[in-house]
Coordinates of C-alpha atoms in Angstrom, one line a residue:
M16 CA 0.0 0.0 0.0
C17 CA 1.2 3.5 -0.9
A18 CA 1.9 5.8 2.1
D19 CA 1.4 8.9 0.0
G20 CA -2.4 8.8 -0.4
L21 CA -5.6 7.1 0.8
S22 CA -5.3 3.5 1.9
L23 CA -8.6 1.7 2.5
A24 CA -8.2 -1.7 4.2
P25 CA -10.8 -4.5 4.3
F26 CA -12.1 -5.6 7.7
R27 CA -14.5 -8.2 9.1
G28 CA -17.7 -6.3 9.5
L29 CA -19.9 -6.8 12.6
R30 CA -23.5 -6.7 11.4
Y31 CA -26.9 -7.3 12.8
A32 CA -28.4 -10.8 12.2
P33 CA -31.7 -9.9 10.5
E34 CA -33.5 -12.8 12.2
R35 CA -32.6 -11.5 15.7
V36 CA -34.0 -8.0 15.3
G37 CA -37.4 -6.6 14.5
S38 CA -36.1 -5.2 11.2
L39 CA -32.8 -3.7 10.0
A40 CA -34.4 -0.3 9.7
S41 CA -35.5 -0.4 13.4
V42 CA -32.0 -0.9 14.7
T43 CA -30.3 1.9 12.7
S44 CA -29.9 5.5 13.7
P45 CA -28.6 8.8 12.3
P46 CA -25.1 9.7 13.3
Y47 CA -24.8 10.4 17.1
D48 CA -24.6 14.2 16.6
V49 CA -27.7 14.3 14.5
V50 CA -30.0 12.6 17.0
V51 CA -32.0 15.2 18.8
R52 CA -31.6 14.5 22.4
P53 CA -33.5 13.4 24.5
D54 CA -36.6 12.9 22.4
G55 CA -34.6 11.3 19.5
V56 CA -32.8 8.9 21.7
H57 CA -36.1 7.7 23.3
H58 CA -37.7 7.3 19.9
L59 CA -34.9 5.1 18.7
E60 CA -34.6 3.1 21.9
T61 CA -38.2 2.2 21.7
A62 CA -38.1 1.3 18.0
D63 CA -36.1 -1.9 18.9
Q64 CA -34.4 -3.1 22.0
F65 CA -31.2 -3.6 20.0
N66 CA -31.1 -0.1 18.3
I67 CA -27.6 1.1 17.7
V68 CA -28.3 4.3 19.7
R69 CA -27.8 2.3 22.8
L70 CA -24.2 2.0 21.8
I71 CA -23.5 5.4 20.2
L72 CA -25.4 7.5 22.8
P73 CA -25.4 5.4 25.9
H74 CA -26.9 6.8 29.1
S75 CA -26.8 5.5 32.7
A76 CA -27.8 6.6 36.2
D77 CA -24.1 6.9 36.7
P78 CA -22.8 9.2 34.0
E79 CA -19.2 7.9 34.4
A80 CA -20.5 4.4 33.7
R81 CA -22.3 5.0 30.5
H82 CA -19.4 4.2 28.2
R83 CA -18.7 1.0 30.1
K84 CA -22.4 0.1 29.7
A85 CA -22.1 0.5 26.0
A86 CA -19.1 -1.8 25.9
E87 CA -21.0 -4.4 28.0
T88 CA -24.0 -4.1 25.7
L89 CA -21.8 -4.6 22.6
R90 CA -20.2 -7.7 24.0
D91 CA -23.6 -9.0 25.1
W92 CA -25.2 -8.5 21.7
E93 CA -22.3 -10.3 20.0
S94 CA -22.3 -13.2 22.4
R95 CA -26.1 -13.6 21.9
G96 CA -25.7 -13.6 18.1
V97 CA -27.5 -10.3 17.6
L98 CA -24.4 -8.9 16.0
V99 CA -22.3 -11.3 13.9
R100 CA -18.9 -10.9 12.3
D101 CA -18.6 -11.5 8.6
R102 CA -16.3 -14.5 7.8
E103 CA -13.9 -12.7 5.5
P104 CA -12.4 -9.2 5.6
A105 CA -14.1 -7.0 3.1
L106 CA -14.6 -3.5 1.8
Y107 CA -18.3 -2.7 1.6
V108 CA -20.1 -0.8 -1.2
Y109 CA -22.9 1.3 0.4
E110 CA -25.8 2.9 -1.5
Q111 CA -28.3 5.4 -0.2
R112 CA -31.3 6.3 -2.4
R113 CA -34.3 8.6 -2.0
G114 CA -36.1 9.8 -5.1
E115 CA -33.5 11.3 -7.4
V116 CA -30.8 11.4 -4.7
V117 CA -28.4 8.5 -5.1
Q118 CA -25.1 8.1 -3.3
R119 CA -22.6 5.2 -3.5
G120 CA -19.3 4.8 -1.8
L121 CA -16.9 2.4 -0.1
I122 CA -16.8 1.6 3.6
G123 CA -13.5 0.4 4.9
A124 CA -10.8 0.9 7.5
L125 CA -8.8 4.0 6.4
R126 CA -5.1 4.3 7.3
L127 CA -4.8 7.2 9.8
S128 CA -2.3 9.5 8.2
P129 CA -0.7 12.3 10.3
P130 CA -2.3 15.7 9.6
Q131 CA 0.9 17.1 8.2
E132 CA 0.7 14.6 5.3
G133 CA -2.4 16.3 3.9
V134 CA -4.0 13.0 2.9
V135 CA -7.2 13.6 4.9
L136 CA -8.2 17.3 5.1
P137 CA -10.3 18.5 8.0
H138 CA -12.1 21.8 7.6
E139 CA -13.6 22.5 11.0
D140 CA -12.4 23.0 14.6
V141 CA -13.5 20.5 17.2
M142 CA -14.9 20.8 20.7
P143 CA -12.6 19.2 23.3
D144 CA -15.4 17.9 25.5
V145 CA -17.0 16.1 22.5
V146 CA -13.7 14.5 21.5
A147 CA -13.1 13.4 25.1
D148 CA -16.6 11.8 25.1
R149 CA -16.0 10.0 21.8
M150 CA -12.6 8.8 23.0
A151 CA -14.0 7.4 26.2
L152 CA -16.7 5.5 24.2
M153 CA -14.3 4.2 21.6
R154 CA -11.7 3.2 24.2
E155 CA -14.3 1.3 26.3
T156 CA -16.0 -0.5 23.4
A157 CA -12.8 -1.0 21.3
A158 CA -14.9 -0.5 18.2
N159 CA -15.7 2.0 15.5
L160 CA -19.5 2.1 15.8
E161 CA -20.3 4.4 12.9
P162 CA -18.4 5.5 9.8
L163 CA -17.1 9.0 9.1
L164 CA -18.2 10.5 5.8
L165 CA -15.2 11.4 3.6
S166 CA -15.3 12.8 0.0
Y167 CA -12.6 12.7 -2.7
R168 CA -12.5 13.9 -6.2
G169 CA -12.1 11.1 -8.7
D170 CA -12.0 11.4 -12.4
G171 CA -15.8 11.1 -12.7
L172 CA -15.4 7.9 -14.8
P173 CA -16.3 4.3 -13.8
T174 CA -12.7 3.3 -13.4
G175 CA -10.6 2.2 -10.5
A176 CA -12.5 2.3 -7.2
G177 CA -15.5 3.7 -9.1
A178 CA -15.6 0.7 -11.4
V179 CA -15.5 -1.6 -8.4
V180 CA -18.4 0.3 -6.8
E181 CA -20.5 0.1 -9.9
R182 CA -19.8 -3.6 -10.7
T183 CA -20.5 -4.6 -7.2
A184 CA -23.8 -2.7 -7.0
A185 CA -25.0 -4.6 -10.0
G186 CA -25.2 -7.8 -8.0
P187 CA -27.4 -8.9 -5.1
P188 CA -26.8 -7.0 -1.9
L189 CA -25.9 -8.4 1.6
L190 CA -28.8 -6.3 3.0
A191 CA -31.4 -3.9 1.9
T192 CA -33.7 -1.7 4.1
T193 CA -35.6 1.5 4.1
T194 CA -35.4 3.8 7.1
E195 CA -38.1 6.1 8.3
D196 CA -36.6 9.2 6.6
G197 CA -37.4 7.5 3.3
F198 CA -33.8 6.5 2.3
A199 CA -33.3 3.1 0.9
H200 CA -30.0 1.5 2.0
R201 CA -28.1 -1.4 0.4
L202 CA -24.8 -2.9 1.3
W203 CA -22.5 -5.3 -0.6
S204 CA -19.2 -6.8 0.3
V205 CA -16.0 -6.8 -1.9
T206 CA -13.6 -9.6 -1.1
D207 CA -12.1 -10.4 -4.5
P208 CA -8.3 -9.7 -4.3
A209 CA -8.1 -8.2 -7.8
A210 CA -11.0 -5.8 -7.0
L211 CA -9.3 -4.8 -3.7
R212 CA -6.0 -4.1 -5.6
E213 CA -8.0 -2.1 -8.1
V214 CA -9.3 0.1 -5.3
D215 CA -5.9 0.3 -3.6
D216 CA -4.2 1.4 -6.8
D217 CA -6.8 4.1 -7.5
L218 CA -6.9 5.6 -4.1
A219 CA -3.1 5.6 -3.4
A220 CA -2.5 9.0 -5.0
R221 CA -5.7 10.7 -3.8
S222 CA -6.6 12.8 -0.8
A223 CA -10.0 13.2 0.9
L224 CA -12.0 15.9 2.7
I225 CA -13.7 15.2 6.0
A226 CA -17.4 15.8 5.1
D227 CA -18.8 14.7 8.4
G228 CA -17.1 13.3 11.5
H229 CA -14.4 15.8 12.6
H230 CA -14.7 14.8 16.3
R231 CA -14.5 11.1 15.5
W232 CA -11.5 11.8 13.2
A233 CA -9.7 13.6 16.1
T234 CA -10.6 10.7 18.3
Y235 CA -9.1 8.2 15.8
L236 CA -5.8 10.1 15.8
R237 CA -5.5 10.5 19.5
L238 CA -6.4 6.8 20.2
R239 CA -3.8 5.8 17.6
E240 CA -1.2 7.6 19.7
E241 CA -2.4 5.5 22.7
H242 CA -1.9 2.3 20.7
P243 CA 1.3 2.9 18.7
D244 CA 2.0 -0.8 18.0
S245 CA -1.6 -1.8 17.0
A246 CA -2.6 -2.2 13.3
E247 CA -6.2 -2.1 14.3
W248 CA -6.0 1.3 16.0
A249 CA -3.9 2.7 13.1
H250 CA -7.1 2.6 11.0
G251 CA -10.6 4.1 11.4
L252 CA -14.0 3.3 9.9
V253 CA -15.0 5.6 7.0
L254 CA -17.4 5.9 4.1
L255 CA -15.5 7.2 1.1
V256 CA -17.5 8.9 -1.7
D257 CA -16.3 10.1 -5.0
T258 CA -18.1 13.4 -5.4
A259 CA -17.2 13.7 -9.0
R260 CA -19.7 10.9 -9.5
Y261 CA -22.0 11.4 -6.5
P262 CA -21.9 15.0 -5.4
L263 CA -22.7 15.5 -1.7
R264 CA -25.4 17.9 -0.6
V265 CA -24.2 20.7 1.8
Q266 CA -26.6 21.9 4.4
A267 CA -26.5 24.4 7.2
I268 CA -26.1 23.6 10.9
H269 CA -28.2 25.9 13.1
R270 CA -27.5 27.3 16.6
V271 CA -29.8 27.4 19.6
L272 CA -29.1 29.8 22.4
P273 CA -31.2 28.5 25.3
R274 CA -30.2 31.2 27.7
L275 CA -30.7 34.2 25.4
A276 CA -34.3 35.3 24.6
A277 CA -34.8 36.7 21.2
A278 CA -36.1 40.1 22.6
E279 CA -32.9 40.4 24.6
A280 CA -30.8 39.4 21.6
L281 CA -32.4 42.1 19.5
D282 CA -32.0 44.8 22.2
R283 CA -28.3 44.0 22.5
L284 CA -27.7 44.4 18.8
D285 CA -27.9 48.2 19.1
G286 CA -26.9 48.7 15.4
A287 CA -24.4 45.9 15.2
L288 CA -26.5 44.5 12.3
R289 CA -29.5 45.6 10.3
V290 CA -32.7 44.0 11.7
R291 CA -35.8 43.3 9.7
P292 CA -38.8 41.3 10.8
V293 CA -39.9 38.5 8.5
A294 CA -43.5 37.7 8.2
G295 CA -44.8 34.2 7.6
S296 CA -43.6 30.7 8.2
L297 CA -40.2 29.1 8.8
D298 CA -40.0 28.3 5.1
D299 CA -40.6 32.0 4.3
A300 CA -37.8 33.0 6.7
L301 CA -35.4 30.5 5.2
A302 CA -36.2 31.7 1.7
E303 CA -35.5 35.3 2.8
L304 CA -32.3 34.2 4.3
A305 CA -31.2 32.3 1.1
A306 CA -31.9 35.3 -1.0
S307 CA -29.8 37.7 1.1
P308 CA -26.4 38.8 -0.2
G309 CA -23.4 39.1 2.2
T310 CA -23.5 38.0 5.8
A311 CA -27.0 37.1 7.1
F312 CA -28.8 35.1 9.7
V313 CA -32.4 34.5 10.8
L314 CA -33.0 35.0 14.5
A315 CA -36.0 32.9 15.6
G316 CA -37.7 33.5 18.9
A317 CA -39.7 31.4 21.3
D318 CA -42.8 33.3 20.4
G319 CA -42.6 32.2 16.7
S320 CA -41.1 35.5 15.5
F321 CA -38.4 35.7 12.8
H322 CA -36.0 38.5 12.2
L323 CA -33.4 38.7 9.4
L324 CA -30.1 40.0 10.6
D325 CA -27.7 41.3 7.9
R326 CA -25.2 44.0 6.9
P327 CA -23.0 43.8 10.0
D328 CA -21.3 47.0 11.1
P329 CA -17.9 47.1 9.3
A330 CA -16.2 48.6 12.3
L331 CA -17.5 45.7 14.5
V332 CA -16.2 43.1 11.9
A333 CA -12.9 44.8 11.6
R334 CA -12.5 44.9 15.4
T335 CA -13.5 41.3 16.1
V336 CA -12.7 39.2 13.0
G337 CA -9.1 38.3 12.6
T338 CA -7.3 39.4 9.4
D339 CA -4.7 36.6 9.5
R340 CA -6.9 34.3 7.4
P341 CA -8.2 34.4 3.8
A342 CA -11.0 36.7 2.8
A343 CA -13.3 33.7 2.1
W344 CA -12.9 32.6 5.8
R345 CA -13.6 36.2 7.1
A346 CA -16.8 36.4 5.0
L347 CA -18.3 33.1 6.3
D348 CA -21.5 33.6 8.2
A349 CA -20.3 31.3 11.0
T350 CA -17.1 33.3 11.3
V351 CA -19.0 36.6 11.8
L352 CA -21.4 34.9 14.2
H353 CA -18.8 33.3 16.4
S354 CA -16.2 36.1 16.2
A355 CA -18.3 39.3 16.2
L356 CA -21.7 38.5 17.5
L357 CA -21.9 35.7 20.1
G358 CA -19.3 37.1 22.6
P359 CA -18.8 40.8 21.8
V360 CA -22.5 41.7 21.2
W361 CA -24.6 39.0 22.8
Q362 CA -22.2 38.1 25.7
V363 CA -22.9 34.4 25.1
P364 CA -20.0 32.1 25.9
D365 CA -19.2 29.7 23.1
D366 CA -19.6 26.5 25.2
P367 CA -22.0 23.5 25.0
A368 CA -24.3 24.8 27.7
S369 CA -24.9 28.1 26.0
V370 CA -24.7 27.2 22.3
R371 CA -26.4 24.0 20.9
Y372 CA -26.1 22.8 17.3
L373 CA -28.9 21.2 15.4
H374 CA -29.1 20.1 11.8
S375 CA -32.8 20.7 11.4
A376 CA -34.1 24.3 11.3
A377 CA -37.5 23.1 12.5
S378 CA -35.9 21.3 15.5
A379 CA -33.9 24.4 16.3
V380 CA -37.0 26.6 16.3
E381 CA -38.8 24.1 18.5
Q382 CA -36.0 23.9 20.9
A383 CA -35.8 27.7 21.2
R384 CA -39.6 27.6 22.0
R385 CA -39.2 25.0 24.7
T386 CA -36.2 26.7 26.3
G387 CA -37.5 30.2 26.0
G388 CA -34.3 31.1 24.2
S389 CA -33.6 31.8 20.5
A390 CA -32.3 30.1 17.4
V391 CA -29.9 31.4 14.9
L392 CA -30.7 29.9 11.5
M393 CA -27.8 29.6 9.1
R394 CA -27.1 29.0 5.4
A395 CA -25.0 26.3 3.8
V396 CA -21.5 26.9 2.6
A397 CA -20.5 25.8 -1.0
E398 CA -18.5 22.6 -1.1
E399 CA -15.7 24.2 -3.2
T400 CA -15.3 27.0 -0.6
V401 CA -14.9 24.3 2.1
R402 CA -12.5 22.3 0.0
E403 CA -10.3 25.3 -0.9
L404 CA -10.0 26.5 2.7
A405 CA -9.1 22.9 3.7
R406 CA -6.4 22.8 1.1
Q407 CA -5.0 26.0 2.6
G408 CA -5.0 24.4 6.1
V409 CA -7.6 26.9 7.3
M410 CA -10.2 25.7 9.8
M411 CA -13.7 26.8 9.6
P412 CA -15.7 27.6 12.8
R413 CA -17.0 24.4 14.3
K414 CA -20.3 23.0 13.0
S415 CA -20.1 25.2 9.9
T416 CA -21.4 22.6 7.4
S417 CA -23.5 19.5 7.2
F418 CA -22.7 17.2 4.3
G419 CA -25.0 14.5 3.3
P420 CA -26.6 12.1 2.8
K421 CA -24.9 10.9 6.0
P422 CA -24.5 7.1 6.4
A423 CA -26.9 5.4 8.7
S424 CA -25.3 4.0 11.8
G425 CA -25.8 0.4 12.6
L426 CA -25.4 -1.3 9.1
V427 CA -21.8 -2.3 9.7
L428 CA -19.5 -1.9 12.7
R429 CA -15.8 -2.5 13.0
T430 CA -14.2 -4.0 16.1
L431 CA -10.6 -3.1 17.1
D432 CA -9.7 -6.2 19.0
P433 CA -7.3 -8.6 17.2
P434 CA -8.8 -10.6 14.3
R435 CA -10.3 -14.0 15.3

């Protein structure tokens, strides 16, 4: 395997035995950070007693014991035959389909290259407490419970890894299921040595962008340092998608400020941005936001009100937004929000208790209503902007983007104990 680019190794997948669960759909979950807690966790837990959420978001009366509980649950499910290891190491072709949206990629164990090699490009900062939580979970379970989503730019042709993906997807799948979000999921295994070499040769000179999973990637790297002599810990579970063939969709991640009411937020602006009320529904507010040039946000209140915030005061931006990074970074909505607005104007500390991140605008508005706080609705960033900043080694503010479709958690897991 070449050390200069991507190296995707086969592994013995740990998968649900269909006959032991209610349905494959009922045991899957969105990625851990997309599940809206606590309602989302309860919904998934009651869907099936073996739902993967019990592993990726464990909870316990003793908070310090929750990761240990996940490890015990994982071992119990495998010992009872609920989860079964595939006989041969494989790469897995994974397809997601809903309407006209089709995404195919390869799931495998990616060699964890040091950041300075530039093989895997992050584009967002991470929150230390989230990394610490994922590290504790991964350390206890000795498993990669859900794949990261990585994108690379192939040549757009069905050659190399792309040819393997398309040939494999023409055959019968290992599993097929449709989840409640309407996505149909199919999974195939690739074990043929010639096909594996074809993938290896194609990826060896390529690099990838982390589309989703920065905290888990940081976790992978830190745990590799804890296990310097382990081949298993030197790799991490990923879904690798060629966006030349299957372009990802980029969506916004919204902020909820549970301790700041919208009325107080508007009072504190005091000319920092232009403020205009938006009449109508959430969809109307998002349409107004999408049509706004320059920096803009929608502030949603607990009372159902919407206000468009745009045209930030240039003096405020000059005073608070650093000039040591590219213009594209300084113009990001998230940059202005986190650098110029949250602390300097709203006096909101940028910590998990004060700023929450939700992928759904409707969920953000609902959470603002329930907490009596406010929601800041954001716009998506173009993928090429993200990729170009990543190439320059420039980190975007945390939770700036949401790439998708995201892989469903629970279709295939990877254990990190020695092969049996």
